[in-house]
Tab-separated table of C-alpha atoms in Angstrom:
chain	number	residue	atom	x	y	z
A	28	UNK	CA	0.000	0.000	0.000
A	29	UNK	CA	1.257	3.387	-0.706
A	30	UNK	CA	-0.268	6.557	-0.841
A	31	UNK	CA	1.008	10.371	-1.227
A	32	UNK	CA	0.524	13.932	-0.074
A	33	UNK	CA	1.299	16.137	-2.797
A	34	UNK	CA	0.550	19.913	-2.057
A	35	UNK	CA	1.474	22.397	-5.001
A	36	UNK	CA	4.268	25.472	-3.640
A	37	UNK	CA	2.086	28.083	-4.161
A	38	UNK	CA	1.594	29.667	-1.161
A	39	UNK	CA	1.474	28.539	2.594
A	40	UNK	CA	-0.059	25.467	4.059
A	41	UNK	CA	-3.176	26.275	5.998
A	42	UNK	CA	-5.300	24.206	8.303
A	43	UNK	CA	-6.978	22.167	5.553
A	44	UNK	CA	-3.591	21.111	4.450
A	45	UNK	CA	-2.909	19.618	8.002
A	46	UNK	CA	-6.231	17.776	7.700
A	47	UNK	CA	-5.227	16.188	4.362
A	48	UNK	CA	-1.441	15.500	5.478
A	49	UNK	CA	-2.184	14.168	8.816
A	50	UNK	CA	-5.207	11.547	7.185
A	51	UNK	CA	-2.774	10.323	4.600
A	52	UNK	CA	-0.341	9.623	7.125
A	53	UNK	CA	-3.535	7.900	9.302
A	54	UNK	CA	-4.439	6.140	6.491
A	55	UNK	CA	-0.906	4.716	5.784
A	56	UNK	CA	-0.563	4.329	9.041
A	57	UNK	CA	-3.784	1.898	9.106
A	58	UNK	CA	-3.248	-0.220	6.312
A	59	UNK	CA	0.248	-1.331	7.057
A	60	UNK	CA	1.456	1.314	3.970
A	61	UNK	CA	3.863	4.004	3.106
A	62	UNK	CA	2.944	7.794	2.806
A	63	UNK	CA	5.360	9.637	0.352
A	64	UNK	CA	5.712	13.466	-0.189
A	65	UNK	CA	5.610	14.954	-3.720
A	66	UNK	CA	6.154	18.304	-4.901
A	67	UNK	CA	3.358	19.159	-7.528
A	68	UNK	CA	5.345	22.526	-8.527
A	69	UNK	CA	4.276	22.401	-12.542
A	70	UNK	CA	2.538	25.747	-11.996
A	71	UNK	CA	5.525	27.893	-13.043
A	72	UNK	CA	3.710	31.111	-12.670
A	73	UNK	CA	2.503	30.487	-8.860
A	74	UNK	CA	5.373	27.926	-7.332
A	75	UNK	CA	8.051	29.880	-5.122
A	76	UNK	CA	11.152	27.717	-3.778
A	77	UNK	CA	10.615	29.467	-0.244
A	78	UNK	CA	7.175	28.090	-0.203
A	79	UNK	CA	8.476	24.490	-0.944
A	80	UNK	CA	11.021	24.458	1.968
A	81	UNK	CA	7.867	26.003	4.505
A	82	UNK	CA	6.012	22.355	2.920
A	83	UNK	CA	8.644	20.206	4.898
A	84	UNK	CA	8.886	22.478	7.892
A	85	UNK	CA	5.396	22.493	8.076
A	86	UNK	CA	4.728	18.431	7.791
A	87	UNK	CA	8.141	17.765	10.036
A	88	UNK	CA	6.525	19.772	12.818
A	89	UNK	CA	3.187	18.366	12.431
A	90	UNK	CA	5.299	15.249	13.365
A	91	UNK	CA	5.581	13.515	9.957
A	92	UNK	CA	8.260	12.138	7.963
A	93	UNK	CA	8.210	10.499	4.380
A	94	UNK	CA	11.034	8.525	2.119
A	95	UNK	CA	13.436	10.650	0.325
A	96	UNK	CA	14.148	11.432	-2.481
A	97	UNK	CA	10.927	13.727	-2.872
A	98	UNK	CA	9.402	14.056	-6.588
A	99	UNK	CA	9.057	17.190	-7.528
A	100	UNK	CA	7.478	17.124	-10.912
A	101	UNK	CA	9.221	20.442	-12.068
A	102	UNK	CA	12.219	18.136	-12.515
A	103	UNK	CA	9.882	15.740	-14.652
A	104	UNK	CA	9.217	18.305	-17.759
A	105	UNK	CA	10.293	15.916	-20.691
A	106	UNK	CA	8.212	12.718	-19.119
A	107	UNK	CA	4.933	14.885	-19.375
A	108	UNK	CA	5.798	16.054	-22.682
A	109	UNK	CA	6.851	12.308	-23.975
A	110	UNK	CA	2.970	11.692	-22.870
A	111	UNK	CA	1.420	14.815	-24.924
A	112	UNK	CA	3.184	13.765	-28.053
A	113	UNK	CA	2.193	9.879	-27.650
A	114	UNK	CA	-1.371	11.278	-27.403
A	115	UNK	CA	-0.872	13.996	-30.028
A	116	UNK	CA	0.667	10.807	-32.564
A	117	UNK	CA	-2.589	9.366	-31.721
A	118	UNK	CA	-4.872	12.314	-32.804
A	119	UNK	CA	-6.509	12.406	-29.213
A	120	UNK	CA	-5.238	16.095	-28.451
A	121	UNK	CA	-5.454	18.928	-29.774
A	122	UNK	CA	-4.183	22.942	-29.936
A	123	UNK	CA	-6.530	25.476	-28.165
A	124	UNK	CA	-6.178	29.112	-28.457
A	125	UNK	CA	-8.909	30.504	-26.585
A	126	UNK	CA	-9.474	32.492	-23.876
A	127	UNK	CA	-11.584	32.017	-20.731
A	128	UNK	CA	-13.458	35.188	-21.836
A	129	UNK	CA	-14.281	33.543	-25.529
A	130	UNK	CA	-15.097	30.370	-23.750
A	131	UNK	CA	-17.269	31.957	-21.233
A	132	UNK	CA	-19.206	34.243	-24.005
A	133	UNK	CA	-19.573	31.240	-26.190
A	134	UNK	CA	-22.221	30.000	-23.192
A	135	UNK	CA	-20.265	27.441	-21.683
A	136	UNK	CA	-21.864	25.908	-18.968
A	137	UNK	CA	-19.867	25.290	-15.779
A	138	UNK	CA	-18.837	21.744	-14.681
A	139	UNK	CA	-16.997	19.787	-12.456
A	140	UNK	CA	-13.401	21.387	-13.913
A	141	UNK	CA	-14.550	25.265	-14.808
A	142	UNK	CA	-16.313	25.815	-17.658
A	143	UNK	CA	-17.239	22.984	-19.646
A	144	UNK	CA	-15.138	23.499	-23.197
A	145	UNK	CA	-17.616	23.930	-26.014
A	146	UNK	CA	-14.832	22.645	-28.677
A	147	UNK	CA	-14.330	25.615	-30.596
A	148	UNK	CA	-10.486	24.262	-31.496
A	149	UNK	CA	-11.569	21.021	-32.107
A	150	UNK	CA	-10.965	20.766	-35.767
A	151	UNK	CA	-7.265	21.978	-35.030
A	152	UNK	CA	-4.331	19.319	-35.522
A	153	UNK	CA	-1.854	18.625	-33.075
A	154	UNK	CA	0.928	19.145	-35.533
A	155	UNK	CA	-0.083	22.807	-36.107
A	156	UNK	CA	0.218	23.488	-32.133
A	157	UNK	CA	2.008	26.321	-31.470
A	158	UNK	CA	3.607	26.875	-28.198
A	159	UNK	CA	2.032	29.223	-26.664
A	160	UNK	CA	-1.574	27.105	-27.565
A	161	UNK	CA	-3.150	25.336	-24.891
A	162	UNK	CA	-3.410	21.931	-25.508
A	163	UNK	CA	-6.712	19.838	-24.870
A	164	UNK	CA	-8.022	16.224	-24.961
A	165	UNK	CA	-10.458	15.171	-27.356
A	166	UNK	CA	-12.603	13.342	-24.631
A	167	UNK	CA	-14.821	12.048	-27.156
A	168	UNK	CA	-12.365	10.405	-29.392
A	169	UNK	CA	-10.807	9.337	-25.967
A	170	UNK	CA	-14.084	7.246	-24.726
A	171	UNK	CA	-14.972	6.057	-28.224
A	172	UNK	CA	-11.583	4.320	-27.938
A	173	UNK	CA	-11.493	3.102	-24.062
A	174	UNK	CA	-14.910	1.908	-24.000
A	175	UNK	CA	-17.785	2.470	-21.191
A	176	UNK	CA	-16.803	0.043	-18.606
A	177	UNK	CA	-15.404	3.278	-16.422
A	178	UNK	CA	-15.430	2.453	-12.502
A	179	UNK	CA	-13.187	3.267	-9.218
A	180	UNK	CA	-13.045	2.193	-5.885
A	181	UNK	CA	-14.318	4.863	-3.077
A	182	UNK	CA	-13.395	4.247	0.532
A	183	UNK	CA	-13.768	7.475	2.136
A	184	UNK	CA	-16.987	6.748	3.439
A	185	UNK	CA	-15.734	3.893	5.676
A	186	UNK	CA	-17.757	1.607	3.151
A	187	UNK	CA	-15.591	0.526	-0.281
A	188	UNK	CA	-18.265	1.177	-2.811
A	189	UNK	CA	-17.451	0.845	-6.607
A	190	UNK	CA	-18.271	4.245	-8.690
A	191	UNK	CA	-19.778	4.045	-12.012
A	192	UNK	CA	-18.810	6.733	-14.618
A	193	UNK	CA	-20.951	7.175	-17.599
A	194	UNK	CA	-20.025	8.923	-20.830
A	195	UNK	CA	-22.879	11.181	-20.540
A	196	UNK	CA	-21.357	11.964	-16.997
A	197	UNK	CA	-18.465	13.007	-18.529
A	198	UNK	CA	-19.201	15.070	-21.598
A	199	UNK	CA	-21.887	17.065	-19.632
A	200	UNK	CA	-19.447	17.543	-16.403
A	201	UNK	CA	-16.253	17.391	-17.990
A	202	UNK	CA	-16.215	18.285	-21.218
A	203	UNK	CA	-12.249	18.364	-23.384
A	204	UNK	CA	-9.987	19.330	-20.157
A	205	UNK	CA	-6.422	21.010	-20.569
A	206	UNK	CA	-3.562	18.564	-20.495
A	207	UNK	CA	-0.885	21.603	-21.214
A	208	UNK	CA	-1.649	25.293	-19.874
A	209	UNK	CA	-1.886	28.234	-22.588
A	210	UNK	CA	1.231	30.751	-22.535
A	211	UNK	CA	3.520	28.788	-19.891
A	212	UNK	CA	3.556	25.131	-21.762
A	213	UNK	CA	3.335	23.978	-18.385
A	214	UNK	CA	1.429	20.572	-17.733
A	215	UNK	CA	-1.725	20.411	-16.391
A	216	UNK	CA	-2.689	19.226	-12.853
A	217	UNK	CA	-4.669	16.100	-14.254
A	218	UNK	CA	-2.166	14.951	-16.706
A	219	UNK	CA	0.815	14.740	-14.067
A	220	UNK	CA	-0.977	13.810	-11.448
A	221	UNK	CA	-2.214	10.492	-12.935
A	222	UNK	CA	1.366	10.022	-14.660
A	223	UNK	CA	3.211	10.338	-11.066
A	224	UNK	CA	0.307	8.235	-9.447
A	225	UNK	CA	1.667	5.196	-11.939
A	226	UNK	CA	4.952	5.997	-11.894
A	227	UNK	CA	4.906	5.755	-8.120
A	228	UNK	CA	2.730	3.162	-7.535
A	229	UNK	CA	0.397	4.587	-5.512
A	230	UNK	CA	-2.426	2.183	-4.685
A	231	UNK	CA	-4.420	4.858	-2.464
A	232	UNK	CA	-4.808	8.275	-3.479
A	233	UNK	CA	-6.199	10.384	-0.262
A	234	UNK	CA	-7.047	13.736	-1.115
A	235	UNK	CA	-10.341	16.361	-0.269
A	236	UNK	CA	-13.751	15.949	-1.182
A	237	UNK	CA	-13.078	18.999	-3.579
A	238	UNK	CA	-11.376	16.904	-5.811
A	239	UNK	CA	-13.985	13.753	-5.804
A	240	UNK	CA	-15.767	15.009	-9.248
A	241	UNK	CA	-12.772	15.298	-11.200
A	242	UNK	CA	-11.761	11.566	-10.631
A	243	UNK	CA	-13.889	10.415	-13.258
A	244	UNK	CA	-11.404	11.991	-15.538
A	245	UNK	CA	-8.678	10.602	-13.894
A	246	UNK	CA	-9.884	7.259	-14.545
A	247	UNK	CA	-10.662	7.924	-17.983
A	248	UNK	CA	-6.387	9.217	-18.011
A	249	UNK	CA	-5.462	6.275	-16.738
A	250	UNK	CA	-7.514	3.696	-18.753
A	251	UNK	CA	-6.519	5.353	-22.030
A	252	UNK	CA	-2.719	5.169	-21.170
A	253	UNK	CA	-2.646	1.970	-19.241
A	254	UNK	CA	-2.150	2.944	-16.389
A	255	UNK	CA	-3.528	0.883	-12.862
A	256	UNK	CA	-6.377	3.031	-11.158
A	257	UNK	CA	-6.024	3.526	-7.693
A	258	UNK	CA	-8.334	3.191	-4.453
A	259	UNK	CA	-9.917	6.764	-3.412
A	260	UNK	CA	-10.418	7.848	-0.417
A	261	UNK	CA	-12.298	11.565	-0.408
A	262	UNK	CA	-11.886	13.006	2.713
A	263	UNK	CA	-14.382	15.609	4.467
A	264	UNK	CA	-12.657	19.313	4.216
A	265	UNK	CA	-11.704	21.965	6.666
A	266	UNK	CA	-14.150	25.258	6.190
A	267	UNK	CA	-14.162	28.589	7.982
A	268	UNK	CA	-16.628	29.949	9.676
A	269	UNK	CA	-18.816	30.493	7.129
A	270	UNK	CA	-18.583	27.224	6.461
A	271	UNK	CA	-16.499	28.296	3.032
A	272	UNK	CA	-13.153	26.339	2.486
A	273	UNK	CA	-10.278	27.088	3.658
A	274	UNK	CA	-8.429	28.217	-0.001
A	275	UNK	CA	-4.956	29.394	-0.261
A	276	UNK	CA	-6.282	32.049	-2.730
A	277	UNK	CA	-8.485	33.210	0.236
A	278	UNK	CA	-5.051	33.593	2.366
A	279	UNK	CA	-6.230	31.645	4.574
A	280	UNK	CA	-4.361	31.048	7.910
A	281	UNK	CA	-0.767	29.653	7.523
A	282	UNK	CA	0.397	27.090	9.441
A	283	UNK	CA	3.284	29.242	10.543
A	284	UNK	CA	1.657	31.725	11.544
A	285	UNK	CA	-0.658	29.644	14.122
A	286	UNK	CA	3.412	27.841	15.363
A	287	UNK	CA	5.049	31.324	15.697
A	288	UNK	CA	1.633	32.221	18.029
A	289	UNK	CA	2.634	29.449	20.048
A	290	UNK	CA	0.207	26.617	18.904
A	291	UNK	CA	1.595	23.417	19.192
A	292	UNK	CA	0.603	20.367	16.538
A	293	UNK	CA	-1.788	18.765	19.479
A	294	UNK	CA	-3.941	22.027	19.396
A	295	UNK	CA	-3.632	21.920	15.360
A	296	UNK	CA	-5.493	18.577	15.838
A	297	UNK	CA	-7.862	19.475	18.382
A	298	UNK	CA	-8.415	22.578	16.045
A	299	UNK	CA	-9.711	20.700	12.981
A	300	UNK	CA	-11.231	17.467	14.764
A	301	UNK	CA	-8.575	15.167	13.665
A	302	UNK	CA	-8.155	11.928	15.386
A	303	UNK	CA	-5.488	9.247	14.903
């Protein structure tokens, strides 16, 4: 069993980061497993070096260690871009060059990952990409190819239940999702996350109800380039007291700022309700 906690460096861990940390560790913990740190720093825009290194002071003095070396997937450019041009040989990508604005005015409907893309670029050809293009997956193509027997494992619930994902499900919810960011080139959230997930063999992937309704694309990443799919476990999240989520764009809290205040890692705990 292994599973990972793999916060992005793009600001300071808050209270809801604890949560997540400390019930991957649990988990591990419980099922006889290992819990691994990785970096997800592919945001080149956003990630800052000095918020890496407050990551591992942050997790080290909530009491938790992890196996070095730690991926960071900023060092893993040319494997995400090996994956773009298998699925750009295979005509299931293709270049984008709208905005959000365009996309918004063409009456997008909003889904489980923003707007829901209405495939104005479609027709485009992966060859004629240029580099500052987004680049997108032709979901269509994708589950005309993979088939509609699309299912994962949920555990977070106590209860393993097996989740059904329908093609309707998807198109409506999901629509074509980035795989490469406009302007940057950098590689989107979903494509390197399920890459690493394989490449590390993680069996368990514990992460925040917030991310429950994109796993269904996740699945649909990892069936189309073989990849195993992993048990979930979608854990309840950490709100304010407006009952809104604790966000880094929100600045919410930092860790830090509670340990320079004097707050130990028991009152973090006691804080957000964590037992383990």
């Amino acid at each position: 069993m292994i599973t990972r906690f793999a916060p992005s460096p793009t600001g300071p861990l808050h209270l809801g980061h604890a949560f997540s940390a400390l019930t991957v560790w649990k988990v591990a913990r419980n099922l006889g497993g290992t819990a691994l740190l990785r970096i997800e720093d592919t945001d080149s825009s956003r990630a800052r070096p000095e918020h890496e290194a407050a990551i591992y002071t942050d997790l080290a003095w909530l009491g938790l260690d992890w196996p070095a070396p730690v991926r960071r997937q900023s060092a893993h450019l040319d494997e995400y871009r090996a994956v773009l041009d298998r699925l750009g040989q295979d005509g299931l990508i293709y270049p984008c060059a709208c905005t959000r604005r365009q996309i918004i005015d063409a009456g997008a409907p909003l889904g489980a990952d923003g707007f829901v893309y209405p495939g104005t670029c479609r027709h485009r050809s992966f060859a004629d990409a240029d580099p500052t293009d987004a680049l997108r997956l032709n979901l269509r193509a994708v589950l005309d190819r993979i088939g509609s027997d699309l299912s994962y494992r949920e555990t977070g619930s106590g209860t393993a239940v097996t989740v059904k994902i329908t093609h309707d499900q998807l198109l409506r919810q999901i629509g074509d999702p980035v795989l490469r960011r406009k302007d940057t080139g950098d590689p989107a959230y979903h494509l390197a996350c399920v890459h690493d997930d394989a490449l590390q063999k993680i069996t368990h992937v514990v992460r925040g109800m917030d991310l429950r309704d994109l796993t269904p694309l996740h699945v649909v990443l990892q069936r189309l380039l073989g990849y195993p799919t992993p048990v979930y476990y979608h854990h309840g999240l950490i709100t304010d007291a407006g009952g809104k989520r604790l966000a880094k764009i929100d600045k919410s809290k930092a860790l830090s700022k509670y340990r320079a205040e004097g707050v130990s890692p028991a009152d973090i705990k006691q804080m957000i309700g964590f037992v383990g």
